Every structure is written in C-alpha cells, then in structure tokens.
Short mmCIF file of C-alpha atoms in Angstrom, two decimals:
data_model
loop_
_atom_site.label_atom_id
_atom_site.label_comp_id
_atom_site.label_asym_id
_atom_site.label_seq_id
_atom_site.Cartn_x
_atom_site.Cartn_y
_atom_site.Cartn_z
CA MET R 1 -23.27 -36.53 -8.40
CA LYS R 2 -21.57 -39.41 -10.08
CA ILE R 3 -17.88 -39.76 -10.82
CA LYS R 4 -16.83 -41.53 -14.01
CA ALA R 5 -14.79 -44.20 -12.35
CA HIS R 6 -15.23 -47.45 -10.47
CA HIS R 7 -17.01 -46.93 -7.19
CA GLU R 8 -14.13 -48.40 -5.23
CA GLU R 9 -11.66 -45.65 -6.25
CA LEU R 10 -10.72 -42.76 -4.00
CA PRO R 11 -13.06 -39.75 -4.32
CA LEU R 12 -12.09 -37.29 -7.07
CA LEU R 13 -9.02 -39.37 -7.94
CA GLU R 14 -9.75 -39.26 -11.67
CA LEU R 15 -10.36 -35.50 -11.57
CA PHE R 16 -7.19 -34.97 -9.55
CA THR R 17 -5.15 -37.09 -11.99
CA GLN R 18 -6.51 -35.36 -15.09
CA LEU R 19 -5.89 -31.91 -13.67
CA ARG R 20 -2.33 -32.81 -12.74
CA GLU R 21 -1.67 -34.23 -16.21
CA ALA R 22 -3.17 -31.05 -17.70
CA GLY R 23 -0.52 -29.02 -15.92
CA LEU R 24 -2.01 -27.89 -12.61
CA PRO R 25 0.69 -27.93 -9.88
CA LEU R 26 -1.11 -30.41 -7.63
CA GLY R 27 0.61 -32.79 -5.27
CA ILE R 28 -0.20 -35.24 -2.50
CA ASP R 29 -0.81 -32.42 0.00
CA GLU R 30 -3.49 -30.84 -2.23
CA TYR R 31 -5.26 -34.18 -2.62
CA ARG R 32 -5.18 -34.83 1.11
CA LEU R 33 -6.59 -31.35 1.69
CA VAL R 34 -9.65 -32.12 -0.45
CA LEU R 35 -10.17 -35.46 1.31
CA THR R 36 -10.06 -33.67 4.67
CA ALA R 37 -12.62 -31.13 3.42
CA LEU R 38 -14.93 -33.95 2.29
CA GLN R 39 -14.55 -35.61 5.68
CA LYS R 40 -15.79 -32.42 7.32
CA GLY R 41 -18.77 -32.17 5.00
CA PHE R 42 -17.64 -29.39 2.66
CA GLY R 43 -18.76 -29.65 -0.97
CA THR R 44 -21.10 -32.55 -0.32
CA THR R 45 -24.48 -30.87 -0.89
CA ASP R 46 -24.51 -30.66 -4.68
CA GLN R 47 -22.35 -30.53 -7.78
CA GLU R 48 -21.74 -26.78 -7.65
CA ALA R 49 -20.70 -26.94 -3.99
CA LEU R 50 -18.18 -29.66 -4.81
CA ALA R 51 -16.80 -27.65 -7.74
CA GLU R 52 -16.49 -24.50 -5.63
CA MET R 53 -14.71 -26.37 -2.86
CA CYS R 54 -12.20 -27.87 -5.32
CA ARG R 55 -11.64 -24.50 -7.01
CA THR R 56 -10.91 -22.89 -3.66
CA LEU R 57 -8.29 -25.49 -2.77
CA TRP R 58 -6.74 -26.24 -6.16
CA VAL R 59 -7.14 -23.26 -8.50
CA LYS R 60 -4.81 -20.25 -8.28
CA SER R 61 -5.25 -18.43 -11.60
CA GLN R 62 -7.79 -17.78 -14.34
CA ASP R 63 -6.04 -20.15 -16.74
CA GLU R 64 -6.12 -22.90 -14.15
CA GLU R 65 -9.83 -22.20 -13.58
CA HIS R 66 -10.57 -22.75 -17.27
CA LEU R 67 -8.72 -26.07 -17.16
CA PHE R 68 -10.48 -27.05 -13.97
CA ASN R 69 -13.96 -26.26 -15.33
CA TYR R 70 -13.34 -28.28 -18.48
CA HIS R 71 -12.07 -31.39 -16.70
CA PHE R 72 -14.67 -31.12 -13.93
CA GLN R 73 -17.44 -31.24 -16.54
CA GLN R 74 -15.75 -34.21 -18.20
CA VAL R 75 -15.41 -36.23 -15.00
CA ILE R 76 -18.42 -35.25 -12.87
CA THR R 77 -21.96 -36.10 -14.11
CA GLU R 78 -25.48 -36.77 -12.79
CA PRO R 79 -25.83 -34.56 -9.69
CA TYR R 80 -26.65 -36.17 -6.40
CA PRO R 81 -25.27 -35.58 -2.89
CA VAL R 82 -21.76 -36.80 -2.16
CA LYS R 83 -21.20 -38.57 1.12
CA PRO R 84 -18.32 -37.39 3.27
CA PHE R 85 -15.34 -39.65 2.73
CA VAL R 86 -12.93 -41.22 5.17
CA ARG R 87 -10.13 -43.41 3.85
CA LYS R 88 -8.99 -46.54 5.69
CA GLU R 89 -5.23 -46.65 6.15
CA GLU R 90 -2.54 -48.36 8.07
CA GLU R 91 -2.27 -47.36 11.73
CA LYS R 92 0.87 -45.24 11.26
CA THR R 93 -0.51 -43.40 8.24
CA SER R 94 -3.76 -42.71 10.09
CA SER R 95 -1.80 -41.25 12.98
CA ARG R 96 0.12 -38.93 10.65
CA MET R 97 -3.08 -37.85 8.91
CA GLN R 98 -4.78 -37.14 12.25
CA GLU R 99 -1.86 -34.97 13.35
CA ALA R 100 -1.99 -33.08 10.03
CA VAL R 101 -5.72 -32.44 10.36
CA GLU R 102 -5.44 -31.31 13.99
CA SER R 103 -2.71 -28.86 13.07
CA ASP R 104 -4.97 -27.19 10.49
CA ASP R 105 -6.22 -23.72 11.47
CA ASN R 106 -9.79 -24.68 10.54
CA TYR R 107 -9.83 -27.86 12.60
CA SER R 108 -12.65 -28.11 15.10
CA PRO R 109 -12.49 -30.57 18.02
CA GLU R 110 -16.26 -30.82 17.80
CA SER R 111 -16.14 -32.28 14.27
CA PRO R 112 -18.18 -35.51 14.30
CA ASN R 113 -16.25 -38.74 14.10
CA THR R 114 -17.04 -40.94 11.13
CA THR R 115 -16.36 -44.62 10.69
CA PRO R 116 -13.58 -45.33 8.18
CA ALA R 117 -14.92 -46.83 4.99
CA THR R 118 -13.21 -49.85 3.49
CA VAL R 119 -11.68 -49.07 0.10
CA PRO R 120 -10.77 -52.09 -2.08
CA VAL R 121 -7.25 -51.84 -3.49
CA SER R 122 -7.12 -50.83 -7.14
CA SER R 123 -4.19 -50.06 -9.44
CA GLU R 124 -4.88 -46.34 -9.12
CA LEU R 125 -4.99 -46.55 -5.33
CA MET R 126 -1.71 -48.48 -5.24
CA GLU R 127 -0.12 -45.84 -7.48
CA VAL R 128 -1.27 -42.99 -5.23
CA GLN R 129 -0.08 -44.80 -2.11
CA ASP R 130 3.27 -45.43 -3.75
CA GLU R 131 3.56 -41.75 -4.65
CA MET R 132 2.74 -40.85 -1.06
CA GLN R 133 5.55 -43.10 0.15
CA VAL R 134 7.93 -41.38 -2.24
CA ALA R 135 6.74 -37.96 -1.08
CA GLU R 136 7.24 -38.89 2.55
CA ALA R 137 10.80 -39.97 1.77
CA VAL R 138 11.69 -36.60 0.29
CA GLN R 139 14.05 -34.45 2.30
CA ILE R 140 14.92 -30.97 1.08
CA THR R 141 17.96 -29.71 2.94
CA THR R 142 19.95 -26.50 3.00
CA GLN R 143 23.50 -25.63 3.91
CA LYS R 144 24.35 -24.88 7.54
CA ASN R 145 24.77 -21.19 6.87
CA GLU R 146 21.28 -20.78 5.41
CA GLU R 147 18.32 -19.74 7.53
CA ILE R 148 15.72 -22.16 6.14
CA THR R 149 15.89 -25.89 6.71
CA VAL R 150 13.00 -27.92 5.27
CA ASN R 151 12.76 -31.70 5.71
CA ARG R 152 9.27 -32.06 4.28
CA PHE R 153 7.04 -30.59 1.60
CA THR R 154 6.00 -27.06 2.44
CA GLU R 155 2.42 -25.88 2.00
CA THR R 156 3.43 -22.76 0.08
CA ASP R 157 3.85 -22.60 -3.68
CA GLU R 158 7.60 -22.01 -3.27
CA TYR R 159 10.24 -24.73 -3.16
CA PHE R 160 12.82 -23.65 -0.64
CA PRO R 161 15.65 -23.00 -0.65
CA VAL R 162 15.30 -22.22 -4.40
CA THR R 163 12.56 -19.70 -5.20
CA ARG R 164 11.36 -18.53 -8.61
CA ARG R 165 13.39 -15.36 -8.34
CA GLN R 166 16.54 -17.26 -7.43
CA MET R 167 16.03 -19.65 -10.34
CA LYS R 168 15.73 -16.74 -12.77
CA GLN R 169 18.85 -15.14 -11.33
CA SER R 170 20.81 -18.36 -11.72
CA TRP R 171 19.59 -18.97 -15.28
CA ARG R 172 20.82 -15.49 -16.23
CA HIS R 173 24.36 -16.50 -15.29
CA LEU R 174 24.22 -19.10 -18.07
CA ARG R 175 25.66 -16.90 -20.81
CA ARG R 176 27.94 -17.24 -23.81
CA MET R 177 28.01 -13.73 -25.18
CA VAL R 178 29.05 -13.05 -28.77
CA ARG R 179 28.77 -9.96 -30.94
CA GLN R 180 26.33 -10.51 -33.74
CA GLY R 181 24.06 -8.55 -36.07
CA LEU R 182 24.04 -4.92 -37.15
CA HIS R 183 26.64 -2.45 -35.93
CA THR R 184 24.55 -0.48 -33.45
CA GLU R 185 26.68 -0.31 -30.28
CA LEU R 186 29.34 2.34 -29.71
CA ASP R 187 32.90 1.03 -29.65
CA ILE R 188 34.45 3.54 -27.24
CA GLU R 189 38.06 2.34 -27.49
CA ALA R 190 38.03 2.21 -31.28
CA THR R 191 36.40 5.63 -31.44
CA ILE R 192 39.07 7.15 -29.17
CA GLU R 193 41.83 5.56 -31.25
CA GLN R 194 40.28 7.00 -34.41
CA VAL R 195 40.10 10.50 -32.88
CA VAL R 196 43.76 10.28 -31.82
CA ARG R 197 44.77 9.11 -35.27
CA GLN R 198 42.71 11.64 -37.27
CA GLY R 199 42.75 14.51 -34.80
CA VAL R 200 39.02 15.07 -35.14
CA LEU R 201 35.80 13.12 -34.48
CA LEU R 202 34.22 12.53 -37.88
CA GLU R 203 31.92 9.70 -36.87
CA PRO R 204 31.80 7.17 -34.03
CA VAL R 205 32.94 3.59 -34.52
CA LEU R 206 30.10 1.11 -34.05
CA MET R 207 30.13 -2.61 -33.45
CA PRO R 208 27.51 -5.42 -33.21
CA SER R 209 25.71 -5.79 -29.88
CA ARG R 210 26.37 -8.74 -27.61
CA VAL R 211 23.81 -11.55 -27.60
CA ASN R 212 23.57 -14.70 -25.53
CA ARG R 213 24.12 -17.75 -27.76
CA THR R 214 23.57 -20.38 -25.06
CA GLU R 215 21.18 -23.14 -26.11
CA LEU R 216 19.71 -24.84 -23.04
CA LEU R 217 18.14 -28.27 -23.37
CA LEU R 218 16.28 -29.20 -20.20
CA LEU R 219 15.51 -32.92 -19.95
CA ILE R 220 12.83 -33.66 -17.33
CA ASP R 221 12.07 -37.08 -15.86
CA HIS R 222 8.27 -37.36 -15.68
CA LYS R 223 5.78 -39.69 -13.97
CA GLY R 224 6.59 -42.56 -11.61
CA SER R 225 8.74 -41.55 -8.66
CA MET R 226 9.00 -38.00 -10.08
CA VAL R 227 5.28 -37.27 -9.52
CA PRO R 228 5.92 -35.38 -6.24
CA PHE R 229 8.31 -33.12 -8.14
CA HIS R 230 6.10 -32.24 -11.12
CA ALA R 231 5.42 -28.74 -9.80
CA LEU R 232 9.14 -28.21 -9.27
CA SER R 233 9.96 -29.40 -12.79
CA GLN R 234 7.33 -27.02 -14.19
CA ARG R 235 8.95 -24.19 -12.27
CA LEU R 236 12.34 -25.05 -13.75
CA ALA R 237 10.87 -25.07 -17.26
CA GLN R 238 8.89 -21.85 -16.82
CA THR R 239 11.74 -19.84 -15.33
CA ALA R 240 14.14 -21.05 -18.03
CA LEU R 241 11.73 -20.17 -20.85
CA ARG R 242 10.38 -16.87 -19.49
CA GLY R 243 12.99 -15.40 -17.19
CA GLY R 244 16.30 -16.97 -18.08
CA ARG R 245 17.22 -14.58 -20.92
CA LEU R 246 18.84 -17.49 -22.72
CA GLY R 247 19.65 -17.58 -26.39
CA LYS R 248 17.36 -20.58 -26.75
CA ALA R 249 15.67 -22.99 -24.37
CA SER R 250 13.97 -26.29 -25.20
CA ILE R 251 12.13 -28.63 -22.84
CA TYR R 252 12.02 -32.42 -23.25
CA TYR R 253 10.39 -35.16 -21.17
CA PHE R 254 11.28 -38.79 -20.57
CA HIS R 255 10.56 -41.55 -18.06
CA ASN R 256 13.44 -43.01 -16.01
CA CYS R 257 15.95 -42.80 -18.85
CA PRO R 258 15.91 -41.59 -22.47
CA THR R 259 16.21 -44.66 -24.68
CA LYS R 260 14.71 -44.28 -28.15
CA TYR R 261 12.61 -41.14 -27.78
CA LEU R 262 12.33 -37.82 -25.98
CA TYR R 263 9.03 -35.96 -25.83
CA HIS R 264 8.08 -32.31 -26.25
CA ASP R 265 5.00 -32.61 -24.00
CA GLN R 266 4.17 -34.14 -20.63
CA THR R 267 1.62 -36.54 -22.12
CA ARG R 268 4.36 -37.95 -24.36
CA GLN R 269 2.41 -37.54 -27.56
CA LYS R 270 4.97 -35.46 -29.50
CA ALA R 271 8.01 -37.67 -29.81
CA GLU R 272 11.48 -36.96 -31.13
CA ALA R 273 14.02 -39.70 -31.72
CA VAL R 274 17.05 -39.52 -29.44
CA THR R 275 19.28 -39.71 -32.53
CA ASP R 276 17.59 -36.59 -33.95
CA PHE R 277 17.91 -34.84 -30.59
CA LEU R 278 21.63 -35.58 -30.44
CA ALA R 279 22.17 -34.48 -34.03
CA GLN R 280 20.93 -30.94 -33.32
CA LEU R 281 23.37 -30.30 -30.48
CA ARG R 282 26.21 -27.84 -31.00
CA PRO R 283 29.24 -28.61 -28.82
CA GLU R 284 30.26 -24.95 -28.53
CA ARG R 285 26.90 -23.65 -27.30
CA SER R 286 24.54 -26.50 -26.27
CA ALA R 287 24.10 -26.98 -22.51
CA VAL R 288 22.13 -30.01 -21.29
CA LEU R 289 20.55 -30.13 -17.83
CA ILE R 290 18.88 -33.38 -16.72
CA PHE R 291 16.31 -33.22 -13.91
CA SER R 292 15.70 -36.64 -12.36
CA ASP R 293 15.93 -38.46 -9.04
CA GLY R 294 17.89 -41.25 -10.77
CA GLY R 295 16.17 -43.86 -8.59
CA ALA R 296 17.01 -42.13 -5.30
CA ALA R 297 13.37 -41.39 -4.38
CA ARG R 298 12.59 -45.07 -3.89
CA GLY R 299 16.06 -45.85 -2.58
CA GLY R 300 16.66 -48.78 -4.92
CA PHE R 301 19.37 -49.89 -7.32
CA SER R 302 18.68 -50.97 -10.90
CA LEU R 303 21.56 -52.24 -13.00
CA GLU R 304 19.41 -51.97 -16.15
CA ARG R 305 18.62 -48.32 -15.48
CA LEU R 306 22.27 -47.57 -14.77
CA GLU R 307 23.41 -49.21 -18.02
CA LEU R 308 20.77 -47.42 -20.10
CA THR R 309 21.63 -44.09 -18.48
CA GLN R 310 25.34 -44.62 -19.04
CA LYS R 311 24.71 -45.43 -22.72
CA PHE R 312 22.70 -42.23 -23.17
CA LEU R 313 25.28 -40.10 -21.33
CA ASP R 314 28.10 -41.54 -23.47
CA GLN R 315 26.20 -40.52 -26.61
CA LEU R 316 25.42 -37.12 -25.11
CA LYS R 317 29.05 -36.40 -24.21
CA GLN R 318 30.04 -36.88 -27.84
CA ARG R 319 27.76 -34.00 -28.83
CA SER R 320 27.91 -31.60 -25.88
CA ARG R 321 30.67 -30.41 -23.55
CA TYR R 322 28.35 -28.97 -20.93
CA ILE R 323 26.18 -31.53 -19.09
CA ALA R 324 24.84 -31.41 -15.53
CA TRP R 325 22.30 -33.40 -13.52
CA LEU R 326 19.90 -31.83 -11.00
CA ASN R 327 18.53 -34.26 -8.42
CA PRO R 328 15.43 -33.35 -6.33
CA MET R 329 16.55 -35.74 -3.59
CA ALA R 330 19.03 -34.69 -0.91
CA THR R 331 22.63 -35.80 -1.45
CA GLU R 332 22.65 -38.24 1.48
CA ARG R 333 19.86 -40.25 -0.19
CA TRP R 334 21.92 -40.99 -3.31
CA PHE R 335 24.31 -43.44 -1.71
CA GLY R 336 23.55 -47.09 -2.38
CA THR R 337 21.08 -46.22 -5.16
CA THR R 338 21.28 -45.99 -8.94
CA SER R 339 21.55 -42.24 -8.48
CA GLY R 340 24.81 -42.60 -6.55
CA GLU R 341 26.37 -44.52 -9.43
CA ILE R 342 25.11 -42.02 -12.01
CA ALA R 343 26.74 -39.23 -9.97
CA CYS R 344 30.10 -40.83 -10.86
CA LEU R 345 29.30 -40.43 -14.56
CA VAL R 346 28.09 -36.84 -14.70
CA PRO R 347 28.22 -33.80 -12.36
CA MET R 348 25.15 -34.17 -10.13
CA PHE R 349 23.71 -31.60 -7.73
CA GLU R 350 20.81 -31.55 -5.29
CA VAL R 351 18.02 -28.98 -5.52
CA SER R 352 19.29 -26.24 -3.24
CA ARG R 353 20.48 -22.73 -4.02
CA GLN R 354 24.09 -23.84 -3.88
CA GLY R 355 23.35 -27.00 -5.88
CA PHE R 356 21.47 -25.12 -8.58
CA ASP R 357 24.27 -22.58 -8.90
CA GLY R 358 26.76 -25.43 -9.09
CA ALA R 359 24.85 -27.00 -11.98
CA ILE R 360 24.79 -23.65 -13.78
CA ASP R 361 28.55 -23.32 -13.30
CA VAL R 362 29.07 -26.71 -14.96
CA LEU R 363 26.85 -25.66 -17.87
CA ARG R 364 29.01 -22.53 -18.19
CA GLY R 365 32.13 -24.68 -18.31
CA ARG R 366 33.35 -23.44 -14.91
CA GLY R 367 32.11 -26.11 -12.51
CA ILE R 368 34.24 -28.41 -10.41
CA ASN R 369 34.04 -32.16 -10.55
CA THR R 370 31.07 -33.52 -8.58
CA GLN R 371 33.18 -36.36 -7.25
CA LEU R 372 35.34 -33.81 -5.47
CA ARG R 373 32.29 -31.82 -4.30
CA TYR R 374 30.49 -34.74 -2.69
CA GLY R 375 33.37 -37.12 -2.07
CA LEU R 376 31.89 -39.88 -4.22
#
C-alpha cells in the first residue's frame, strides 16, 4: 500500500498525526509500539492486515474505530505489501528502544535481525524526535506517603497518581451553592418555627433548592511541548464536563500563551478574542484553571513568554478572583525555567493528587499561597 506522504517520512506518521489531532489519546509509546510491530512483520502483508494491526494497538472504543477507519482510508491508498521498518537512531536511543522491546511480553529472541534503514531528516521527523525528548524528560512524582511513584509514562490509560475517579471527586469539591428556582425543598427549621407559632401544622414551609453556580473555564495549552500531555488534558476536560457536577464548564485551547485569541477546539478553527473571553467572566463565580507546562518541559527560559503570560494574567486577575495553574511537570523541574517565574505570579501546582486538590482549593477561594507551598 502507499502512504500519502514523502517516502522519507516515518511509517504511518501522517496517519498517527491525523488520529491524534482528531482526538485519539495517542502518544509516543503508542507510535513506538506500532513501529516495533512493523519491525516484527505484523501488518505487512496487505492493507487490511495493516489496518487490523493499528486498530488492535490504537483503538479502544467504537467511536475511536469510526475515526480510525475514516482517517485510514484518507491516508492509505493503492494496496501493496509494506516492508518491515527499522528506524536509525542515535546509539543511546537505540539502546533504550532495544531494552523496551526486550521487556515486551511478546518479544522473541529468535526474531530476525534487520539492518537499520537510513531515514533522511524531515520537519515532521524533527518534530517527533523533539516530542520524544520532551516525553523522556517528563517525571511524574508522588508524595512520600503515597504507594505509587512513577518517573516515566505508564503503559496504562491512567495517569497516576490522579485517576479519572479522583479527578471527578476533586471537581465535585468545586462548589458555590446558592438557593435558586422554585420552592420545592422542605425548610425544616422554618416549618418547626411555624408550628410553634401557630400551634398546628397547616402546611410545610418550602424553599428553593441549592444549585452549584461555579463557572469553570479550563484553559489548555496545546501542541508543541504539550503533545505528550494531550491525553491528560483530554481527561481533565472530559471529567470536568461529564463528572464534575459544575454549574457550567467551558474548555479553551491556546499555544504557549493566550495573546489575541483563545480557541474552542483543538484544531484552533473556532476562535474567540481574549477581550471577549475576559468580558464574560463573573468575579463572584468564575474560576479559571490553566493547564500548561509553562516552558518547564524543555527546561528553557523565555523572557518574551514570561512577559506575555504576565500581561494575560494581569488582565485575568481584574476579572476573576479564582485563578490556578496546573503544571504536568514535576515541581523540581520548574526552577530556572519560565515556569518557575510564572509560579511567582499565580498559584501553580503539579499534576498529583495533592497538587490537583490544591488547585481546586484555590479555585474555591480556600487555597494557600503557592510561594509558601513550594518555597519559591
């Protein structure tokens, strides 16, 4: 079969990229898994075999299967056998890959050795390699009193130490309850007082039910160094929308820092001016959570990014009292980066159970200053 891309690109790179942009929770590990399968000869006989192999490794639901089938048909054409692929890499990367393959349960020592094929460097290849470097730098840590300590990406669909269930539980603590609407709930105290005053129960006293008036605005940094965390950002959005029991939840996307526009979709086609976004905020009920590495993933410092972020945060603070920043990188990786400076401007927390709960506390108006928490 033929892939609609230049012949020098990595196998299935275009398909992998399109599926990820379409919303499938694919990361570097999933791509490496397919490359390993191709190396061992799986899915190389015909087009249907390749599709079945990719479905087995990448697809986890019926909705994802529909997306996969559509994009597979768009990318893959003209059936002919696919040759097993081996990617040439630096010596250290090759060693890590070999260890990963040998640790796989399906690894066979008798698998034939193949000669690495030379792959010319393209912009897509450089981007993938850069994302792999970011992924390898990621360290997810837990507190000393927790059982699980993870210093690498896990191969499950859970991000420890914060699971889907724990996210939903934490979102539900984000409440600003007010009584509103029809009088349908029994007011016990008022009813008792009325009975004492009148000497007889004529009718119960009713009052409006309590509703959560919190308006969550989740701002997600997308693309670039945040690629390894796309699945995690989707989980944040899904649990907030479906399981958070919030009064209202809205998701926005940006890249590096919101400047002129925020976007309602990951492809950044549906734009909303930052001025319009700020105008809709209600200081008494709007809670803004920003999810971004703030430059910590690559470990660099950008004065321009810091200044743009500070400008946006200054505007945001004029419209909302409750602002928190959730960073997918471990706290020790903030220092010396743009992220470390941003942490002095807004309460910032790492993605751990304690960190997530801390961010929720800030959005509730009960959090402590991050500078005291992390000694910045």
